[in-house]
């Protein structure tokens, strides 16, 4: 997440340089009956360790972990928010009640999840950028270099900072739009930034760092960085997602799609003998509608979670009461409507840049038939 980073479109070097993951290869997999069956057979066999033809909760774990990785979640057990999503993924498979899952059920859920993922990628493609110093050189030599570095300088406040401190901070503020890989990434830091800082003679002077000196010294470092990147290009997976409520609006404008999506979200939820659904499942249902409503999984984006929580408060969604199915759907519509209004008023933008250390195909762990996750 890039709070406080400078983000400007260079408009160049992106479109022609990057490979785009837009979910089409996932759709190819799921859409081809024969290939997908084969994939499911393989995956199932691999997971079914005791070979009883069913997957236990424990046997499902590696698949759930892979799905988490593919969704871009941190590892299980690292945060309660993402663990919540992991348990929902597991619930998807077990419908929240079963102890084991057979192959047909496994296939259905996996296909749903993959299609949802593909829809997400279609909406917010992941760009694979190869950062080799070219864009950085271009930036250094462009007329925007000095004004933009002056603006970055004015954002940096370090008490008694040396020029070196300023340069490190400035590098953190430069985004991939400037041809800079994320310098806070530990691999980039130790393999790209550190060696360059060590080899550069930085003219550290006594007293306060002036803007002129900063820009001069920064330019030297940036030139060496570009050289180093040319020798050791860094591959970065870049995403930019904007949540502005437009997908919910689109969904609301199409009654057929809305009903279909609501039905799908409520269909498999546990119901009591009066066909009532507990409000506890509203979050699960909302997550199921996530792909069509253009919302991230709950727990993935803090700012969106806040809005969702507010919406839940407004309709007293957390009182745990059981309500008839129609009432449940009405609550879901109200929640979505309130989220939409909030997002329309204040859209939320999230960018992420992660360094890729191996040749990356989309959600590699999940889609490879010989998984290494066990
Ligand atoms: Ca088994």
Short mmCIF file of C-alpha atoms and ligand atoms in Angstrom, two decimals:
data_model
loop_
_atom_site.label_atom_id
_atom_site.label_comp_id
_atom_site.label_asym_id
_atom_site.label_seq_id
_atom_site.Cartn_x
_atom_site.Cartn_y
_atom_site.Cartn_z
CA UNK A 1 0.00 0.00 0.00
CA UNK A 2 1.36 3.32 -1.00
CA UNK A 3 0.32 5.96 1.43
CA UNK A 4 2.41 9.07 1.12
CA UNK A 5 4.11 8.07 -2.09
CA UNK A 6 4.25 10.30 -5.08
CA UNK A 7 2.14 8.92 -7.84
CA UNK A 8 2.19 10.42 -11.29
CA UNK A 9 1.58 8.80 -14.59
CA UNK A 10 4.55 8.95 -16.87
CA UNK A 11 2.27 7.60 -19.54
CA UNK A 12 5.18 5.97 -21.21
CA UNK A 13 7.00 2.72 -20.79
CA UNK A 14 3.95 1.11 -19.25
CA UNK A 15 1.75 0.17 -22.09
CA UNK A 16 4.50 -1.13 -24.29
CA UNK A 17 6.76 -2.54 -21.59
CA UNK A 18 4.47 -4.44 -19.28
CA UNK A 19 2.79 -7.77 -19.52
CA UNK A 20 -0.78 -7.65 -18.32
CA UNK A 21 -2.50 -10.32 -16.28
CA UNK A 22 -6.17 -9.79 -16.93
CA UNK A 23 -7.61 -13.11 -15.91
CA UNK A 24 -8.05 -14.39 -19.46
CA UNK A 25 -5.79 -17.37 -18.85
CA UNK A 26 -7.81 -18.32 -15.77
CA UNK A 27 -10.98 -18.15 -17.86
CA UNK A 28 -9.34 -20.32 -20.47
CA UNK A 29 -8.60 -22.92 -17.81
CA UNK A 30 -12.05 -22.86 -16.24
CA UNK A 31 -13.80 -22.52 -19.59
CA UNK A 32 -12.21 -25.61 -21.10
CA UNK A 33 -14.11 -28.54 -19.62
CA UNK A 34 -11.46 -31.12 -20.45
CA UNK A 35 -8.49 -29.10 -19.27
CA UNK A 36 -10.29 -28.01 -16.12
CA UNK A 37 -11.42 -31.54 -15.24
CA UNK A 38 -7.89 -32.71 -15.68
CA UNK A 39 -6.66 -29.89 -13.48
CA UNK A 40 -9.25 -30.70 -10.79
CA UNK A 41 -8.38 -34.42 -10.92
CA UNK A 42 -4.73 -33.64 -10.40
CA UNK A 43 -5.29 -31.14 -7.67
CA UNK A 44 -7.74 -33.38 -5.85
CA UNK A 45 -5.45 -36.38 -5.97
CA UNK A 46 -2.59 -34.28 -4.70
CA UNK A 47 -4.65 -32.98 -1.79
CA UNK A 48 -6.35 -36.26 -0.87
CA UNK A 49 -3.47 -37.58 1.18
CA UNK A 50 -5.22 -40.57 2.73
CA UNK A 51 -6.83 -41.41 -0.63
CA UNK A 52 -10.34 -41.88 0.69
CA UNK A 53 -11.85 -39.86 -2.15
CA UNK A 54 -12.84 -36.99 0.12
CA UNK A 55 -11.01 -33.93 1.30
CA UNK A 56 -10.94 -33.30 5.02
CA UNK A 57 -10.61 -29.80 6.43
CA UNK A 58 -6.94 -30.51 6.99
CA UNK A 59 -6.42 -31.78 3.45
CA UNK A 60 -8.08 -28.65 2.09
CA UNK A 61 -5.65 -26.38 3.89
CA UNK A 62 -2.97 -26.24 1.15
CA UNK A 63 -5.62 -25.33 -1.43
CA UNK A 64 -6.99 -22.59 0.82
CA UNK A 65 -3.45 -21.28 1.37
CA UNK A 66 -2.82 -21.24 -2.40
CA UNK A 67 -6.06 -19.35 -2.99
CA UNK A 68 -4.96 -16.82 -0.37
CA UNK A 69 -1.66 -16.32 -2.19
CA UNK A 70 -3.48 -15.95 -5.48
CA UNK A 71 -5.79 -13.35 -3.92
CA UNK A 72 -2.72 -11.47 -2.73
CA UNK A 73 -3.36 -12.08 0.96
CA UNK A 74 -0.62 -12.27 3.57
CA UNK A 75 0.14 -15.76 4.87
CA UNK A 76 -2.38 -17.42 7.14
CA UNK A 77 -1.94 -16.54 10.80
CA UNK A 78 -0.33 -13.17 10.16
CA UNK A 79 -3.39 -10.99 10.56
CA UNK A 80 -6.86 -11.57 11.96
CA UNK A 81 -8.38 -9.67 9.02
CA UNK A 82 -6.98 -11.92 6.34
CA UNK A 83 -7.51 -15.01 8.47
CA UNK A 84 -11.17 -14.10 8.35
CA UNK A 85 -11.02 -14.41 4.54
CA UNK A 86 -9.16 -17.69 4.77
CA UNK A 87 -11.84 -19.13 6.98
CA UNK A 88 -14.48 -17.90 4.56
CA UNK A 89 -12.71 -19.60 1.68
CA UNK A 90 -12.71 -22.80 3.71
CA UNK A 91 -16.41 -22.23 4.49
CA UNK A 92 -17.06 -21.95 0.78
CA UNK A 93 -15.84 -25.49 0.34
CA UNK A 94 -17.56 -26.95 3.36
CA UNK A 95 -20.68 -24.73 3.18
CA UNK A 96 -19.81 -23.90 6.76
CA UNK A 97 -20.96 -27.26 8.07
CA UNK A 98 -19.56 -30.27 6.26
CA UNK A 99 -16.57 -32.17 7.55
CA UNK A 100 -15.43 -33.39 4.15
CA UNK A 101 -15.70 -32.30 0.55
CA UNK A 102 -16.09 -34.60 -2.43
CA UNK A 103 -14.62 -34.01 -5.85
CA UNK A 104 -17.76 -32.56 -7.42
CA UNK A 105 -18.13 -30.01 -4.64
CA UNK A 106 -14.44 -29.22 -4.78
CA UNK A 107 -14.67 -28.60 -8.50
CA UNK A 108 -17.72 -26.34 -8.21
CA UNK A 109 -16.24 -24.15 -5.52
CA UNK A 110 -12.83 -23.96 -7.14
CA UNK A 111 -14.43 -22.94 -10.39
CA UNK A 112 -16.49 -20.24 -8.60
CA UNK A 113 -13.44 -18.91 -6.84
CA UNK A 114 -11.32 -18.91 -10.00
CA UNK A 115 -14.03 -17.16 -12.00
CA UNK A 116 -14.35 -14.57 -9.25
CA UNK A 117 -10.61 -14.11 -9.30
CA UNK A 118 -10.58 -13.77 -13.07
CA UNK A 119 -13.34 -11.17 -12.86
CA UNK A 120 -11.23 -9.29 -10.33
CA UNK A 121 -8.19 -9.44 -12.60
CA UNK A 122 -10.25 -8.30 -15.55
CA UNK A 123 -11.38 -5.28 -13.58
CA UNK A 124 -7.99 -4.56 -12.04
CA UNK A 125 -5.32 -6.16 -14.16
CA UNK A 126 -1.92 -6.80 -12.70
CA UNK A 127 0.83 -5.21 -14.75
CA UNK A 128 4.12 -6.97 -14.86
CA UNK A 129 6.78 -4.29 -15.20
CA UNK A 130 10.38 -4.94 -16.04
CA UNK A 131 12.32 -2.11 -14.46
CA UNK A 132 15.69 -1.82 -16.15
CA UNK A 133 16.74 1.77 -15.50
CA UNK A 134 15.44 3.16 -18.80
CA UNK A 135 12.49 5.04 -17.33
CA UNK A 136 14.66 6.30 -14.49
CA UNK A 137 17.24 7.74 -16.92
CA UNK A 138 14.43 9.32 -18.86
CA UNK A 139 13.08 10.91 -15.69
CA UNK A 140 16.49 12.22 -14.60
CA UNK A 141 17.01 13.88 -17.97
CA UNK A 142 13.50 15.26 -18.32
CA UNK A 143 12.49 18.85 -17.56
CA UNK A 144 10.22 17.56 -14.79
CA UNK A 145 13.15 16.17 -12.81
CA UNK A 146 14.07 19.32 -10.90
CA UNK A 147 10.58 20.58 -10.04
CA UNK A 148 9.45 17.12 -8.96
CA UNK A 149 12.55 16.48 -6.86
CA UNK A 150 12.07 19.91 -5.27
CA UNK A 151 8.52 18.90 -4.40
CA UNK A 152 9.71 15.58 -2.98
CA UNK A 153 12.38 17.43 -0.98
CA UNK A 154 9.71 19.64 0.56
CA UNK A 155 7.80 16.55 1.71
CA UNK A 156 10.76 15.13 3.57
CA UNK A 157 11.20 16.12 7.17
CA UNK A 158 14.12 14.58 8.98
CA UNK A 159 15.55 16.23 12.04
CA UNK A 160 19.33 16.52 11.63
CA UNK A 161 19.18 14.30 8.57
CA UNK A 162 22.23 13.78 6.39
CA UNK A 163 22.03 13.97 2.62
CA UNK A 164 22.14 10.20 2.61
CA UNK A 165 19.04 10.07 4.82
CA UNK A 166 17.27 12.45 2.47
CA UNK A 167 18.20 10.40 -0.56
CA UNK A 168 16.97 7.16 1.01
CA UNK A 169 13.69 8.81 1.92
CA UNK A 170 13.34 10.30 -1.58
CA UNK A 171 13.89 6.89 -3.16
CA UNK A 172 11.05 5.53 -1.06
CA UNK A 173 8.78 8.24 -2.42
CA UNK A 174 9.58 7.51 -6.06
CA UNK A 175 7.18 5.02 -7.56
CA UNK A 176 7.35 2.69 -10.53
CA UNK A 177 6.00 5.59 -12.59
CA UNK A 178 9.48 7.08 -12.27
CA UNK A 179 11.16 3.81 -13.13
CA UNK A 180 12.00 3.05 -9.52
CA UNK A 181 11.20 -0.37 -8.00
CA UNK A 182 9.87 -0.24 -4.41
CA UNK A 183 13.01 0.57 -2.42
CA UNK A 184 11.48 -0.61 0.82
CA UNK A 185 11.35 -4.15 -0.53
CA UNK A 186 14.13 -6.00 1.28
CA UNK A 187 15.50 -7.57 -1.89
CA UNK A 188 15.61 -4.26 -3.75
CA UNK A 189 17.11 -2.58 -0.73
CA UNK A 190 19.98 -5.02 -0.29
CA UNK A 191 20.65 -5.84 -3.93
CA UNK A 192 20.04 -2.55 -5.68
CA UNK A 193 19.92 0.45 -3.36
CA UNK A 194 22.56 -0.45 -0.76
CA UNK A 195 25.36 -1.33 -3.22
CA UNK A 196 24.71 1.91 -5.10
CA UNK A 197 24.73 4.02 -1.93
CA UNK A 198 27.98 2.38 -0.89
CA UNK A 199 29.69 3.02 -4.19
CA UNK A 200 28.51 6.60 -4.55
CA UNK A 201 30.55 9.32 -2.97
CA UNK A 202 27.84 11.37 -1.39
CA UNK A 203 29.02 14.88 -0.65
CA UNK A 204 27.82 15.06 2.91
CA UNK A 205 28.25 18.49 4.34
CA UNK A 206 27.80 19.91 7.79
CA UNK A 207 24.60 21.72 8.62
CA UNK A 208 21.20 21.67 7.04
CA UNK A 209 20.66 19.94 3.72
CA UNK A 210 19.76 22.48 1.07
CA UNK A 211 17.45 21.77 -1.80
CA UNK A 212 20.12 22.47 -4.40
CA UNK A 213 22.62 20.08 -2.84
CA UNK A 214 19.95 17.45 -2.41
CA UNK A 215 18.94 17.52 -6.07
CA UNK A 216 22.58 17.48 -7.20
CA UNK A 217 23.51 14.51 -5.04
CA UNK A 218 20.28 12.69 -5.74
CA UNK A 219 20.94 12.88 -9.44
CA UNK A 220 24.31 11.14 -9.03
CA UNK A 221 22.74 8.34 -7.02
CA UNK A 222 19.84 7.97 -9.44
CA UNK A 223 22.24 7.69 -12.38
CA UNK A 224 24.15 4.86 -10.69
CA UNK A 225 20.85 3.24 -9.76
CA UNK A 226 19.75 3.29 -13.37
CA UNK A 227 23.04 1.68 -14.33
CA UNK A 228 22.63 -1.02 -11.68
CA UNK A 229 19.03 -1.67 -12.75
CA UNK A 230 20.25 -2.03 -16.29
CA UNK A 231 22.54 -4.84 -15.15
CA UNK A 232 19.99 -6.32 -12.73
CA UNK A 233 16.48 -5.57 -13.94
CA UNK A 234 13.76 -5.91 -11.31
CA UNK A 235 10.37 -7.40 -12.14
CA UNK A 236 7.49 -5.75 -10.33
CA UNK A 237 3.83 -6.75 -10.23
CA UNK A 238 1.89 -3.52 -10.16
CA UNK A 239 -1.81 -3.01 -9.49
CA UNK A 240 -3.94 0.06 -9.26
CA UNK A 241 -7.44 -0.43 -7.95
CA UNK A 242 -10.01 2.26 -7.55
CA UNK A 243 -13.15 1.55 -5.60
CA UNK A 244 -15.64 4.23 -6.56
CA UNK A 245 -18.97 2.44 -6.28
CA UNK A 246 -19.47 2.31 -10.03
CA UNK A 247 -19.69 -1.50 -10.13
CA UNK A 248 -22.44 -1.46 -7.50
CA UNK A 249 -24.25 1.21 -9.49
CA UNK A 250 -23.98 -0.93 -12.61
CA UNK A 251 -25.26 -3.94 -10.69
CA UNK A 252 -28.23 -1.94 -9.34
CA UNK A 253 -29.13 -0.79 -12.82
CA UNK A 254 -29.54 -4.38 -14.01
CA UNK A 255 -32.29 -6.06 -12.01
CA UNK A 256 -31.67 -9.46 -13.56
CA UNK A 257 -27.97 -9.44 -12.66
CA UNK A 258 -28.69 -8.08 -9.19
CA UNK A 259 -31.24 -10.79 -8.43
CA UNK A 260 -28.94 -13.45 -9.80
CA UNK A 261 -26.06 -12.21 -7.69
CA UNK A 262 -28.25 -11.98 -4.56
CA UNK A 263 -29.62 -15.48 -5.16
CA UNK A 264 -26.15 -16.89 -5.60
CA UNK A 265 -24.94 -15.21 -2.42
CA UNK A 266 -27.82 -16.51 -0.29
CA UNK A 267 -28.35 -19.92 -1.90
CA UNK A 268 -25.80 -21.91 0.06
CA UNK A 269 -26.02 -20.14 3.39
CA UNK A 270 -27.24 -22.24 6.31
CA UNK A 271 -30.94 -21.70 7.03
CA UNK A 272 -33.06 -22.74 9.96
CA UNK A 273 -36.23 -24.78 9.62
CA UNK A 274 -38.26 -21.64 8.95
CA UNK A 275 -35.92 -20.84 6.05
CA UNK A 276 -34.50 -17.96 8.01
CA UNK A 277 -30.91 -16.85 7.63
CA UNK A 278 -28.83 -15.50 10.48
CA UNK A 279 -27.52 -11.98 9.97
CA UNK A 280 -24.15 -13.37 10.98
CA UNK A 281 -23.85 -14.51 7.38
CA UNK A 282 -24.27 -11.03 5.89
CA UNK A 283 -20.51 -10.59 5.66
CA UNK A 284 -20.09 -13.94 3.95
CA UNK A 285 -22.87 -13.04 1.52
CA UNK A 286 -21.36 -9.63 0.85
CA UNK A 287 -17.99 -11.22 0.11
CA UNK A 288 -19.68 -13.62 -2.29
CA UNK A 289 -21.09 -10.61 -4.11
CA UNK A 290 -17.68 -8.92 -4.07
CA UNK A 291 -16.70 -9.72 -7.65
CA UNK A 292 -19.96 -8.43 -9.14
CA UNK A 293 -20.10 -5.44 -6.79
CA UNK A 294 -16.49 -4.50 -7.47
CA UNK A 295 -15.50 -4.83 -3.84
CA UNK A 296 -12.31 -6.38 -2.50
CA UNK A 297 -12.56 -9.32 -0.09
CA UNK A 298 -13.30 -8.13 3.43
CA UNK A 299 -10.01 -7.65 5.25
CA UNK A 300 -7.99 -6.86 2.15
CA UNK A 301 -8.29 -3.07 2.07
CA UNK A 302 -8.57 -1.20 5.37
CA UNK A 303 -10.29 1.88 3.99
CA UNK A 304 -12.97 -0.21 2.27
CA UNK A 305 -13.45 -2.31 5.42
CA UNK A 306 -14.23 0.87 7.34
CA UNK A 307 -16.96 1.80 4.90
CA UNK A 308 -18.37 -1.72 5.00
CA UNK A 309 -18.42 -1.63 8.81
CA UNK A 310 -20.29 1.68 8.77
CA UNK A 311 -22.82 0.25 6.35
CA UNK A 312 -23.32 -2.75 8.64
CA UNK A 313 -23.89 -0.46 11.60
CA UNK A 314 -26.50 1.50 9.74
CA UNK A 315 -28.71 -1.52 9.22
CA UNK A 316 -27.94 -3.16 12.58
CA UNK A 317 -26.45 -6.05 10.69
CA UNK A 318 -24.41 -7.30 13.59
CA UNK A 319 -27.22 -8.20 15.99
CA UNK A 320 -27.05 -11.85 14.93
CA UNK A 321 -30.81 -12.24 14.47
CA UNK A 322 -32.25 -14.64 11.95
CA UNK A 323 -34.42 -13.11 9.24
CA UNK A 324 -36.41 -14.47 6.28
CA UNK A 325 -34.47 -14.81 3.04
CA UNK A 326 -36.20 -11.83 1.41
CA UNK A 327 -35.41 -9.63 4.39
CA UNK A 328 -31.81 -10.85 4.26
CA UNK A 329 -31.54 -9.85 0.61
CA UNK A 330 -33.10 -6.48 1.35
CA UNK A 331 -30.46 -5.88 4.01
CA UNK A 332 -27.75 -6.82 1.52
CA UNK A 333 -29.16 -4.32 -0.97
CA UNK A 334 -29.23 -1.62 1.70
CA UNK A 335 -25.67 -2.36 2.71
CA UNK A 336 -24.50 -2.26 -0.91
CA UNK A 337 -26.41 0.98 -1.49
CA UNK A 338 -24.81 2.63 1.49
CA UNK A 339 -21.34 1.43 0.45
CA UNK A 340 -21.98 2.77 -3.04
CA UNK A 341 -22.91 6.24 -1.77
CA UNK A 342 -19.84 6.39 0.44
CA UNK A 343 -17.50 5.30 -2.36
CA UNK A 344 -19.07 7.68 -4.86
CA UNK A 345 -18.45 10.52 -2.43
CA UNK A 346 -14.90 9.47 -1.58
CA UNK A 347 -13.44 6.92 -3.97
CA UNK A 348 -10.62 4.81 -2.56
CA UNK A 349 -7.52 4.16 -4.63
CA UNK A 350 -5.04 1.51 -3.76
CA UNK A 351 -1.81 0.79 -5.57
CA UNK A 352 0.51 -2.04 -4.83
CA UNK A 353 3.94 -2.92 -6.14
CA UNK A 354 5.44 -6.25 -5.30
CA UNK A 355 8.78 -7.48 -6.47
CA UNK A 356 8.61 -10.75 -8.32
CA UNK A 357 11.58 -13.01 -7.79
CA UNK A 358 10.57 -15.83 -10.05
CA UNK A 359 9.03 -15.92 -13.47
CA UNK A 360 5.45 -15.21 -12.62
CA UNK A 361 2.35 -16.57 -14.17
CA UNK A 362 -0.90 -15.50 -12.68
CA UNK A 363 -1.56 -16.89 -9.25
CA UNK A 364 1.23 -19.32 -9.96
CA UNK A 365 0.86 -21.41 -6.85
CA UNK A 366 -2.81 -22.09 -7.35
CA UNK A 367 -2.69 -22.88 -11.02
CA UNK A 368 0.37 -25.08 -11.12
CA UNK A 369 -0.70 -28.69 -11.08
CA UNK A 370 2.33 -29.80 -9.11
CA UNK A 371 1.98 -27.55 -6.13
CA UNK A 372 4.90 -26.97 -3.81
CA UNK A 373 2.78 -25.84 -0.94
CA UNK A 374 2.77 -29.02 1.06
CA1 LIG B 1 -9.01 -37.60 2.26
#
